PDB file of C-alpha atoms in Angstrom:
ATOM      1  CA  UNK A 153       0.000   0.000   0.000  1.00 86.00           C
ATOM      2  CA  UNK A 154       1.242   3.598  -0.789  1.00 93.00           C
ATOM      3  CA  UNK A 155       1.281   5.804   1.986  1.00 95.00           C
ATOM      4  CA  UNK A 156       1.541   9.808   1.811  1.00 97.00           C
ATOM      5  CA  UNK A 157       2.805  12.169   4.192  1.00 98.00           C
ATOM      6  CA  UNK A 158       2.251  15.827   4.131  1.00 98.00           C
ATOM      7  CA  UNK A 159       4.048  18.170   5.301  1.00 96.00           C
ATOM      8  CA  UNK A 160       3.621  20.988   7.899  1.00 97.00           C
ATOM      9  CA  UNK A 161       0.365  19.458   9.587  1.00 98.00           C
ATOM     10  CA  UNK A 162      -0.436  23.298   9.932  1.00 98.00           C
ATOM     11  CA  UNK A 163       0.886  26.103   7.863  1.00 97.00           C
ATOM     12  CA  UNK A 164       0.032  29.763   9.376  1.00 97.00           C
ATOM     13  CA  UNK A 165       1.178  32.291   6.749  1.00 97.00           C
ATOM     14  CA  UNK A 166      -0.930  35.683   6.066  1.00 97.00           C
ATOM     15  CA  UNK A 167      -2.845  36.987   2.635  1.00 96.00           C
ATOM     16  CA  UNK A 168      -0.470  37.580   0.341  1.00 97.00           C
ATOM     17  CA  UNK A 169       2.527  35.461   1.528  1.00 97.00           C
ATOM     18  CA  UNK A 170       3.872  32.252  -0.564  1.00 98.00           C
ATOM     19  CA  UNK A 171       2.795  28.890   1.030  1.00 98.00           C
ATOM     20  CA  UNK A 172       4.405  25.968   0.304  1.00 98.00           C
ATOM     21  CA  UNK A 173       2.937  22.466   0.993  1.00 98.00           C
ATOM     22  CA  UNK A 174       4.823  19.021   0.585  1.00 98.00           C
ATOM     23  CA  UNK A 175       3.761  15.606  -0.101  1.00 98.00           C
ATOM     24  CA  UNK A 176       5.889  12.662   0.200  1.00 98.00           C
ATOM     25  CA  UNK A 177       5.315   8.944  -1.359  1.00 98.00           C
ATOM     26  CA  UNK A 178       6.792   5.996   0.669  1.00 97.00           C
ATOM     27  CA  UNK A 179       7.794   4.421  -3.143  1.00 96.00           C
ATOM     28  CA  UNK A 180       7.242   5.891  -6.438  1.00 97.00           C
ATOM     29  CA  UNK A 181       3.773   7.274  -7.976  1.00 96.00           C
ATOM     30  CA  UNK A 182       5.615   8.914 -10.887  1.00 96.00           C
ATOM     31  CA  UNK A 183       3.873  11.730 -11.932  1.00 96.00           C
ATOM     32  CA  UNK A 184       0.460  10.222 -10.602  1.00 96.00           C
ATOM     33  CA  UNK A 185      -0.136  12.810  -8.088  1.00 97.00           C
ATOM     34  CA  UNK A 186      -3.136  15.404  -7.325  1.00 97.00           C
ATOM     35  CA  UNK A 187      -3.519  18.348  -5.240  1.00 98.00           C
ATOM     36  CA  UNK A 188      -6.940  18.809  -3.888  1.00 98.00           C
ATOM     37  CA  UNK A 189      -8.481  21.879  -1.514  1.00 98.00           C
ATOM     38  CA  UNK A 190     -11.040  21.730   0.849  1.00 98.00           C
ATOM     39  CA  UNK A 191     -13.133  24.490   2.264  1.00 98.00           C
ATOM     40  CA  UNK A 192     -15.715  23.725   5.552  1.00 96.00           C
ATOM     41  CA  UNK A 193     -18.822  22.026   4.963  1.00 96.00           C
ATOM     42  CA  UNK A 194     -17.721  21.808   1.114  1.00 97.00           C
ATOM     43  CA  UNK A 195     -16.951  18.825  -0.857  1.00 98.00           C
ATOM     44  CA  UNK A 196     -12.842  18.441  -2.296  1.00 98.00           C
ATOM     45  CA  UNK A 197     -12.125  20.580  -5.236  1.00 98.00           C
ATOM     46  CA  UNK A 198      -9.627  19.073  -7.901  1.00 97.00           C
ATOM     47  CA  UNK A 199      -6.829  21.968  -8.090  1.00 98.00           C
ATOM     48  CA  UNK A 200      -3.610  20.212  -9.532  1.00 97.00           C
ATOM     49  CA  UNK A 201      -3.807  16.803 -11.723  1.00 97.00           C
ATOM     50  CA  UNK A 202      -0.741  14.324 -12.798  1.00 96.00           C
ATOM     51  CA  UNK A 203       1.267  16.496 -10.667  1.00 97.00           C
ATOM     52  CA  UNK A 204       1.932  19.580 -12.222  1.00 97.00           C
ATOM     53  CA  UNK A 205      -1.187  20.277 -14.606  1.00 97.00           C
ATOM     54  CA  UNK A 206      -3.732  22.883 -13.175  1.00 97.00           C
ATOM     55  CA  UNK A 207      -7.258  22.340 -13.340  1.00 95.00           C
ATOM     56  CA  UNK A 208      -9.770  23.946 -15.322  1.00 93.00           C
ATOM     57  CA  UNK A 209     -10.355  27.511 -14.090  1.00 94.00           C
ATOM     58  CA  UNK A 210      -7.796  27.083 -11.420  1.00 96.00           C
ATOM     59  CA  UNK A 211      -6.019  30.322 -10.841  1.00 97.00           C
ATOM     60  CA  UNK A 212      -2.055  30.747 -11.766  1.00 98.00           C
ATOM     61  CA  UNK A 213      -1.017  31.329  -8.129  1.00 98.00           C
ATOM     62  CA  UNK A 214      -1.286  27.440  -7.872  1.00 98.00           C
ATOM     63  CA  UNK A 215       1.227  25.376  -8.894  1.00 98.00           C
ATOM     64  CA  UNK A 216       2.626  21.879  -8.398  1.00 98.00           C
ATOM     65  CA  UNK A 217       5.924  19.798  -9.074  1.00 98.00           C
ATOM     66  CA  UNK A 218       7.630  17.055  -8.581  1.00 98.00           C
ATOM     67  CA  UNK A 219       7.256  13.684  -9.139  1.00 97.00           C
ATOM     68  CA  UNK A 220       8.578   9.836  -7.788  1.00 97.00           C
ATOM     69  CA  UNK A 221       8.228  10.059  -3.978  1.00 98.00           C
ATOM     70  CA  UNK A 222       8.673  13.857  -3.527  1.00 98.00           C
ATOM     71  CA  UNK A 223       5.942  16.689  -4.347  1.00 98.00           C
ATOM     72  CA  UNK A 224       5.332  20.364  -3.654  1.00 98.00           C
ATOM     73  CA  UNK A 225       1.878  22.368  -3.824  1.00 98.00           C
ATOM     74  CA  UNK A 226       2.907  26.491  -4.260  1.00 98.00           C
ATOM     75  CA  UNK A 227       0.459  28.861  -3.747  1.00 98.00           C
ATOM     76  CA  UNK A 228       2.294  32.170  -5.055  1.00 97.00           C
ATOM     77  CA  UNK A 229       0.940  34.655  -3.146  1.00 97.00           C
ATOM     78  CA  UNK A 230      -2.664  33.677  -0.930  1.00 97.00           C
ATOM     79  CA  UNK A 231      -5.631  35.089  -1.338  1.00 97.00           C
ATOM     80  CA  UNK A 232      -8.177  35.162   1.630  1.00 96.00           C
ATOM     81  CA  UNK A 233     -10.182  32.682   0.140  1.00 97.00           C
ATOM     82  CA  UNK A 234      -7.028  30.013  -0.359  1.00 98.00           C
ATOM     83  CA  UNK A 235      -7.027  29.380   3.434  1.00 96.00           C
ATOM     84  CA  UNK A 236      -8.583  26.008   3.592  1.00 98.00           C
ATOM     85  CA  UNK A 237      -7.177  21.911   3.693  1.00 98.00           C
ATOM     86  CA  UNK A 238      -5.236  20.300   0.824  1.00 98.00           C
ATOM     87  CA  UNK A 239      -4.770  17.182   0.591  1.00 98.00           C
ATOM     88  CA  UNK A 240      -2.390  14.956  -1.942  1.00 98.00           C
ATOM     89  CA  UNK A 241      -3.942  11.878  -3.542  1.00 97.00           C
ATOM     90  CA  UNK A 242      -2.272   9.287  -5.614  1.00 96.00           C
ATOM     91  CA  UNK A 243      -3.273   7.089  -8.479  1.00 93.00           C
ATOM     92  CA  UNK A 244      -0.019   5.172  -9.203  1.00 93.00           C
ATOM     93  CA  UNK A 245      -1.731   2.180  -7.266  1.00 86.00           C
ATOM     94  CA  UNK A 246      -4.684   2.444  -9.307  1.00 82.00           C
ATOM     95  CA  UNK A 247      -8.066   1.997  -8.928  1.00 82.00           C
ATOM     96  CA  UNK A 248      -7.206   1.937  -5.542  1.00 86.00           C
ATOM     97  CA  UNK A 249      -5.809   6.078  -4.628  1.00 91.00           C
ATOM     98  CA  UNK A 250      -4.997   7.219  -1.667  1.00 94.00           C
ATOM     99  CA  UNK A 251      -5.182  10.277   0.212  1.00 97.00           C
ATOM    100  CA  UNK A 252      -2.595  12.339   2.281  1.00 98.00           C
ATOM    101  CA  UNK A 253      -3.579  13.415   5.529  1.00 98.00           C
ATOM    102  CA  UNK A 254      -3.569  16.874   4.603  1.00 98.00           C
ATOM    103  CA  UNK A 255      -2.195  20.356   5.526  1.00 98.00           C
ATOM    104  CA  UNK A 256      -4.034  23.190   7.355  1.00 98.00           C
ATOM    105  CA  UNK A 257      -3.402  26.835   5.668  1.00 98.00           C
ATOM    106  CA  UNK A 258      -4.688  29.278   7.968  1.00 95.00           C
ATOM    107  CA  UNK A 259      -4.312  32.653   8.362  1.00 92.00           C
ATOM    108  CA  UNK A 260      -1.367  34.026  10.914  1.00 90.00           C
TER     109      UNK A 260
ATOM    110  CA  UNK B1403     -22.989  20.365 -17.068  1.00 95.00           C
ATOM    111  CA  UNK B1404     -21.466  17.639 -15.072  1.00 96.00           C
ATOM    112  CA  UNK B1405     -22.882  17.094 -12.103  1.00 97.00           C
ATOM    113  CA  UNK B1406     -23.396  14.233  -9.390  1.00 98.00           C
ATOM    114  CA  UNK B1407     -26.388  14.749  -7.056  1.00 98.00           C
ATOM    115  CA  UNK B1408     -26.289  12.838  -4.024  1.00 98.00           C
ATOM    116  CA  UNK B1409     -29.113  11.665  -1.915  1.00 98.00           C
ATOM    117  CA  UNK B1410     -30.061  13.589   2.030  1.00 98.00           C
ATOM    118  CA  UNK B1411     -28.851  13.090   5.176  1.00 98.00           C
ATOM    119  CA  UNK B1412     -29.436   9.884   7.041  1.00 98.00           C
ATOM    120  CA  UNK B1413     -29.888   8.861  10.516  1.00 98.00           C
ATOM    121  CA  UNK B1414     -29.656   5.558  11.787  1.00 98.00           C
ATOM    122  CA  UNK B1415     -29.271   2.630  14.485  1.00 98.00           C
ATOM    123  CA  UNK B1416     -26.553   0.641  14.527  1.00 98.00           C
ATOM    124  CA  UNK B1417     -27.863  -2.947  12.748  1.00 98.00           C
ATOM    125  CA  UNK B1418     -30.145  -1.190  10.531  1.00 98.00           C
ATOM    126  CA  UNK B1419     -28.960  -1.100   6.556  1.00 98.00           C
ATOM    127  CA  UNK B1420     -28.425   1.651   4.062  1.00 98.00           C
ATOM    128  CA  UNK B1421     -28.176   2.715   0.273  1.00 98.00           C
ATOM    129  CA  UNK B1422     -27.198   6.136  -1.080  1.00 98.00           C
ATOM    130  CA  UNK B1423     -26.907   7.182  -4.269  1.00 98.00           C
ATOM    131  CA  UNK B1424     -25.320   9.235  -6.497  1.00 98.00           C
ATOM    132  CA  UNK B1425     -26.809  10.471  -9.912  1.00 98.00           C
ATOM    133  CA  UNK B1426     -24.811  12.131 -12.497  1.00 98.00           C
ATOM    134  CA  UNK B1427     -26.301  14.067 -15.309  1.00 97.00           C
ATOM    135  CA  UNK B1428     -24.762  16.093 -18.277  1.00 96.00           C
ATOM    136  CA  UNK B1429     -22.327  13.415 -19.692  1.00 96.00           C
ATOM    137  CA  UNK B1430     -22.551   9.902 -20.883  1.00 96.00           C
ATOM    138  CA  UNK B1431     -22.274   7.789 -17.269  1.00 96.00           C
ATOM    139  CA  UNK B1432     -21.377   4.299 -18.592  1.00 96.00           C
ATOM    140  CA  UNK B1433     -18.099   6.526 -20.177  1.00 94.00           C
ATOM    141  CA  UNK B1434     -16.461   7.232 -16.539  1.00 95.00           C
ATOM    142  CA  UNK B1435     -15.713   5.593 -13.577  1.00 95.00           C
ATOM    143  CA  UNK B1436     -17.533   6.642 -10.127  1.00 97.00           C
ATOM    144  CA  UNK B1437     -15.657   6.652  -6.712  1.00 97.00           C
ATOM    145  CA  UNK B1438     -16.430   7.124  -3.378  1.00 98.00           C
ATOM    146  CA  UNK B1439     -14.739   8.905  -0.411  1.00 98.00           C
ATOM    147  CA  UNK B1440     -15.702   8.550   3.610  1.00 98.00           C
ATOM    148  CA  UNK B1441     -14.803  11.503   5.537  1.00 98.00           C
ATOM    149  CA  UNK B1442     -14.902  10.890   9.314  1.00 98.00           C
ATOM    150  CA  UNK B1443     -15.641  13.943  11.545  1.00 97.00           C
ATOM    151  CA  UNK B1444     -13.259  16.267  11.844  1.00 96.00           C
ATOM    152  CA  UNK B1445     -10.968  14.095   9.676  1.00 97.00           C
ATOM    153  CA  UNK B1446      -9.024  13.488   6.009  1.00 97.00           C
ATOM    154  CA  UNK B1447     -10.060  12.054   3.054  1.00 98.00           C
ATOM    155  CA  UNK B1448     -10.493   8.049   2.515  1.00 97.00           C
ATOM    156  CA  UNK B1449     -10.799   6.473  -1.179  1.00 96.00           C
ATOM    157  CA  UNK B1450     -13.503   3.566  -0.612  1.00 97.00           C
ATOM    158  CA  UNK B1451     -13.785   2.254  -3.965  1.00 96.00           C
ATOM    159  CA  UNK B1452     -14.513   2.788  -7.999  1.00 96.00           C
ATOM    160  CA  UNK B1453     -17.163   1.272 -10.385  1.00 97.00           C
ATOM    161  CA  UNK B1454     -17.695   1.591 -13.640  1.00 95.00           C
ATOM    162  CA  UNK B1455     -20.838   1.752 -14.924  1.00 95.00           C
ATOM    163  CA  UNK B1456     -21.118   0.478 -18.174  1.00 93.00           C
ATOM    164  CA  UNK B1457     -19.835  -2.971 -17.127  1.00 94.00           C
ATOM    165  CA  UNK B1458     -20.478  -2.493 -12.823  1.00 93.00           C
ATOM    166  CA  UNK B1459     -16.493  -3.528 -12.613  1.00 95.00           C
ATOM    167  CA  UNK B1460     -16.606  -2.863  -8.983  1.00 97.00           C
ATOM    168  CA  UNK B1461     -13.058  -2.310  -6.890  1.00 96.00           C
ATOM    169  CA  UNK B1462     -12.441  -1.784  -2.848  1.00 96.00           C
ATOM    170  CA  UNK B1463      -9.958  -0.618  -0.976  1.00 94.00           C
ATOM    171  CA  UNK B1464      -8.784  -3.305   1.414  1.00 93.00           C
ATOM    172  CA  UNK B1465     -10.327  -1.425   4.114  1.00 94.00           C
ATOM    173  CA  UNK B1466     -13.395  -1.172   2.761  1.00 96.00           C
ATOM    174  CA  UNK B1467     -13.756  -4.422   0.945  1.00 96.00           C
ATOM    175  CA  UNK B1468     -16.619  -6.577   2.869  1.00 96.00           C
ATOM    176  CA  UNK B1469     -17.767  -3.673   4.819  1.00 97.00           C
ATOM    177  CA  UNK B1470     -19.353  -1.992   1.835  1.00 98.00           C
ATOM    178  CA  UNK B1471     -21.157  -2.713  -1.526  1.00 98.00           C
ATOM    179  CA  UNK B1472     -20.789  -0.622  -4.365  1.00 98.00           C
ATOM    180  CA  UNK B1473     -23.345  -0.710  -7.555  1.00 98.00           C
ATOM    181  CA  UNK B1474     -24.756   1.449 -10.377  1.00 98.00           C
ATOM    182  CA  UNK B1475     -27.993   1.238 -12.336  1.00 97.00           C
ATOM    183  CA  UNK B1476     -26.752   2.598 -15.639  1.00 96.00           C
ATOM    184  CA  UNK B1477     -30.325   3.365 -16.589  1.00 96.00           C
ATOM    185  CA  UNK B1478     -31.403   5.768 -14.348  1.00 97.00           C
ATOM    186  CA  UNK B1479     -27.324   7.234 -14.308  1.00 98.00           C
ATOM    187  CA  UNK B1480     -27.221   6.130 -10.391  1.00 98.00           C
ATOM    188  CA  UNK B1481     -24.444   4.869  -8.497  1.00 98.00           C
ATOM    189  CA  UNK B1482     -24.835   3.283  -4.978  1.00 98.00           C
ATOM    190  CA  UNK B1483     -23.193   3.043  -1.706  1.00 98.00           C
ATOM    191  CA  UNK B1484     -24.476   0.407   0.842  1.00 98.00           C
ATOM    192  CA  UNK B1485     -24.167  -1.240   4.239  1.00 98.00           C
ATOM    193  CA  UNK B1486     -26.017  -4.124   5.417  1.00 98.00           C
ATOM    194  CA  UNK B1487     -25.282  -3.472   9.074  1.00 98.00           C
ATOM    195  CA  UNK B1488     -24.346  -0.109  10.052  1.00 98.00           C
ATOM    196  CA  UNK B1489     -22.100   0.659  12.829  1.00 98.00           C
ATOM    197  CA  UNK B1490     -21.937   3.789  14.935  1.00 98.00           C
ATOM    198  CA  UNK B1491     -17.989   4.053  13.218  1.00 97.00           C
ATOM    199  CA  UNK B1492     -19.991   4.165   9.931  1.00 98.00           C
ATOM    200  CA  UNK B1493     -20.637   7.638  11.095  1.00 98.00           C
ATOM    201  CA  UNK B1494     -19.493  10.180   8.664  1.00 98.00           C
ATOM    202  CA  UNK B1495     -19.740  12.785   5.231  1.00 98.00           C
ATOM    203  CA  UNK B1496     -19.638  10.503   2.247  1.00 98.00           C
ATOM    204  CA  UNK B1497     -19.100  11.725  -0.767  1.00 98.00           C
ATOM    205  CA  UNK B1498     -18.993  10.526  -5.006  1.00 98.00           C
ATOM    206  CA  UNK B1499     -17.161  11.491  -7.169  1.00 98.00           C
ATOM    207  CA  UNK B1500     -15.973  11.197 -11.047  1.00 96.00           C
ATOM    208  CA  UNK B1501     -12.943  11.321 -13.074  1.00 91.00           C
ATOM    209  CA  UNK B1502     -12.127  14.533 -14.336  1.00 90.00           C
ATOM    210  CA  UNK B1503     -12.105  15.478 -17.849  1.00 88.00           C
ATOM    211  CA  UNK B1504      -8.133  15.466 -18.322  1.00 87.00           C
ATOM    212  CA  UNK B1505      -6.333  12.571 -16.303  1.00 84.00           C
ATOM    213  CA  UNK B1506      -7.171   9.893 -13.852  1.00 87.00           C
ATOM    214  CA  UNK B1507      -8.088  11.832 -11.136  1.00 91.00           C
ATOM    215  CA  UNK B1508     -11.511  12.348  -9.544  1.00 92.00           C
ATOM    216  CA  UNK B1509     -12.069  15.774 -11.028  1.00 92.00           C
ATOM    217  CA  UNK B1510     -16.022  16.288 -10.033  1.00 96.00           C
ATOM    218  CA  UNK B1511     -17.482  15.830  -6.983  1.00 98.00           C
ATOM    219  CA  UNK B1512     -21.166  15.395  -5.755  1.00 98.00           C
ATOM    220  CA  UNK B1513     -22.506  17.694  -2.338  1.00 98.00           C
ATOM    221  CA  UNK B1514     -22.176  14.627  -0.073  1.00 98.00           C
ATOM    222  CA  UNK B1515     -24.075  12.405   2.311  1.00 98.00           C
ATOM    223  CA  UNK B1516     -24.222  12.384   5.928  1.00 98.00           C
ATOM    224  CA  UNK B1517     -24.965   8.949   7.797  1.00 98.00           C
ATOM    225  CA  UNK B1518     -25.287   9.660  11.297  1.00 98.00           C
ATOM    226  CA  UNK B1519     -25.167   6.093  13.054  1.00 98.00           C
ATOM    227  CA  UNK B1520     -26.560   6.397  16.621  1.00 97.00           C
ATOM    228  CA  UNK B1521     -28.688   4.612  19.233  1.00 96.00           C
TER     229      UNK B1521
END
């Protein structure tokens, strides 16, 4: 089974500020990796696909690289509606993905 | 438009069994897999399973297989997500969801399902 790991738990950064997210693989996905953002009470929202390809109508301040075991979400510069979960989610191991267990952006 | 329309809130006893559904509209739904997600309270993301509809191919997650059944009716565009014997851990937001247009990854989501499981 893959496992993720995402790194801080919590990031605390304020509007405007670059946030930087990590997730890790514990083998290889390749480039099978998404990015995914979660508000409260709101279902996941697909931001980054195969990971580095943006979703549609995803704004440029995201951005994601990486790929084997090693992974970064960027957020260029937040804006106050970017604080929120993300979570990583494979599909290397397919049909069976897994999820991260996530990283906290809130606001400092 | 693409969207996946999942069925209301539901509170139940432990023992007692449950089906929701999930109905998708605006694209052909025997063309893309369906998945589901359990979100505990106050918790992360967990990938349940995947069916396709045109042929109900049905896979689990191993720590979901047995615990769950996943189907579809392809003619009313319906996925389903069911327990025979709820327990009170069943408790949770589930949620559907379908590949997205580009890639493998689920890419559009339904408004998710609460099962409250509670004596």
């Amino acid at each position: 089974e893959i496992v993720l790991t995402q790194s801080p738990a919590t990031l605390s950064l304020s509007p405007g500020e670059r946030a930087t997210l990590s997730c890790r693989a514990s083998q290889s996905v390749s480039s099978y990796l998404a990015w995914y953002q979660q508000k409260p009470g709101q279902a996941p929202r697909l931001l980054i696909y195969d990971a580095s390809n943006r979703a549609t109508g995803i704004p440029a301040r995201f951005s994601g690289s990486g790929s084997g075991t090693d992974f970064t979400l960027t957020i260029s510069s937040l804006e106050p509606e970017d604080f929120a979960v993300y979570y990583c989610q494979q599909r290397s191991n397919w049909p069976i993905f897994t999820f991260g267990p996530g990283t906290k952006v809130d606001i400092k | 438009e693409v969207q996946l329309v999942q069925s209301g809130a539901e509170v139940k006893k432990p023992g007692e069994s449950l089906k929701i559904s999930c109905k998708g509209s605006g694209y052909s739904f025997t063309s893309y897999w369906i998945g589901w997600v359990r979100q505990m309270p106050g918790k992360g993301l967990e990938w349940m399973g995947i069916i396709y509809p045109g042929d109900s191919d049905t896979r689990y997650s191993p720590s979901f297989q047995g615990q769950v059944t996943i189907s579809a009716d392809k003619s009313i565009s319906t996925a389903y997500l069911q327990w025979s014997s709820l327990k009170a851990s069943d408790t949770a937001m589930y949620y559907c969801a379908r590949k997205n247009d580009y890639g493998d990854s689920p890419g559009y989501w339904g408004q998710g399902t609460l099962v409250t499981v509670s004596s």
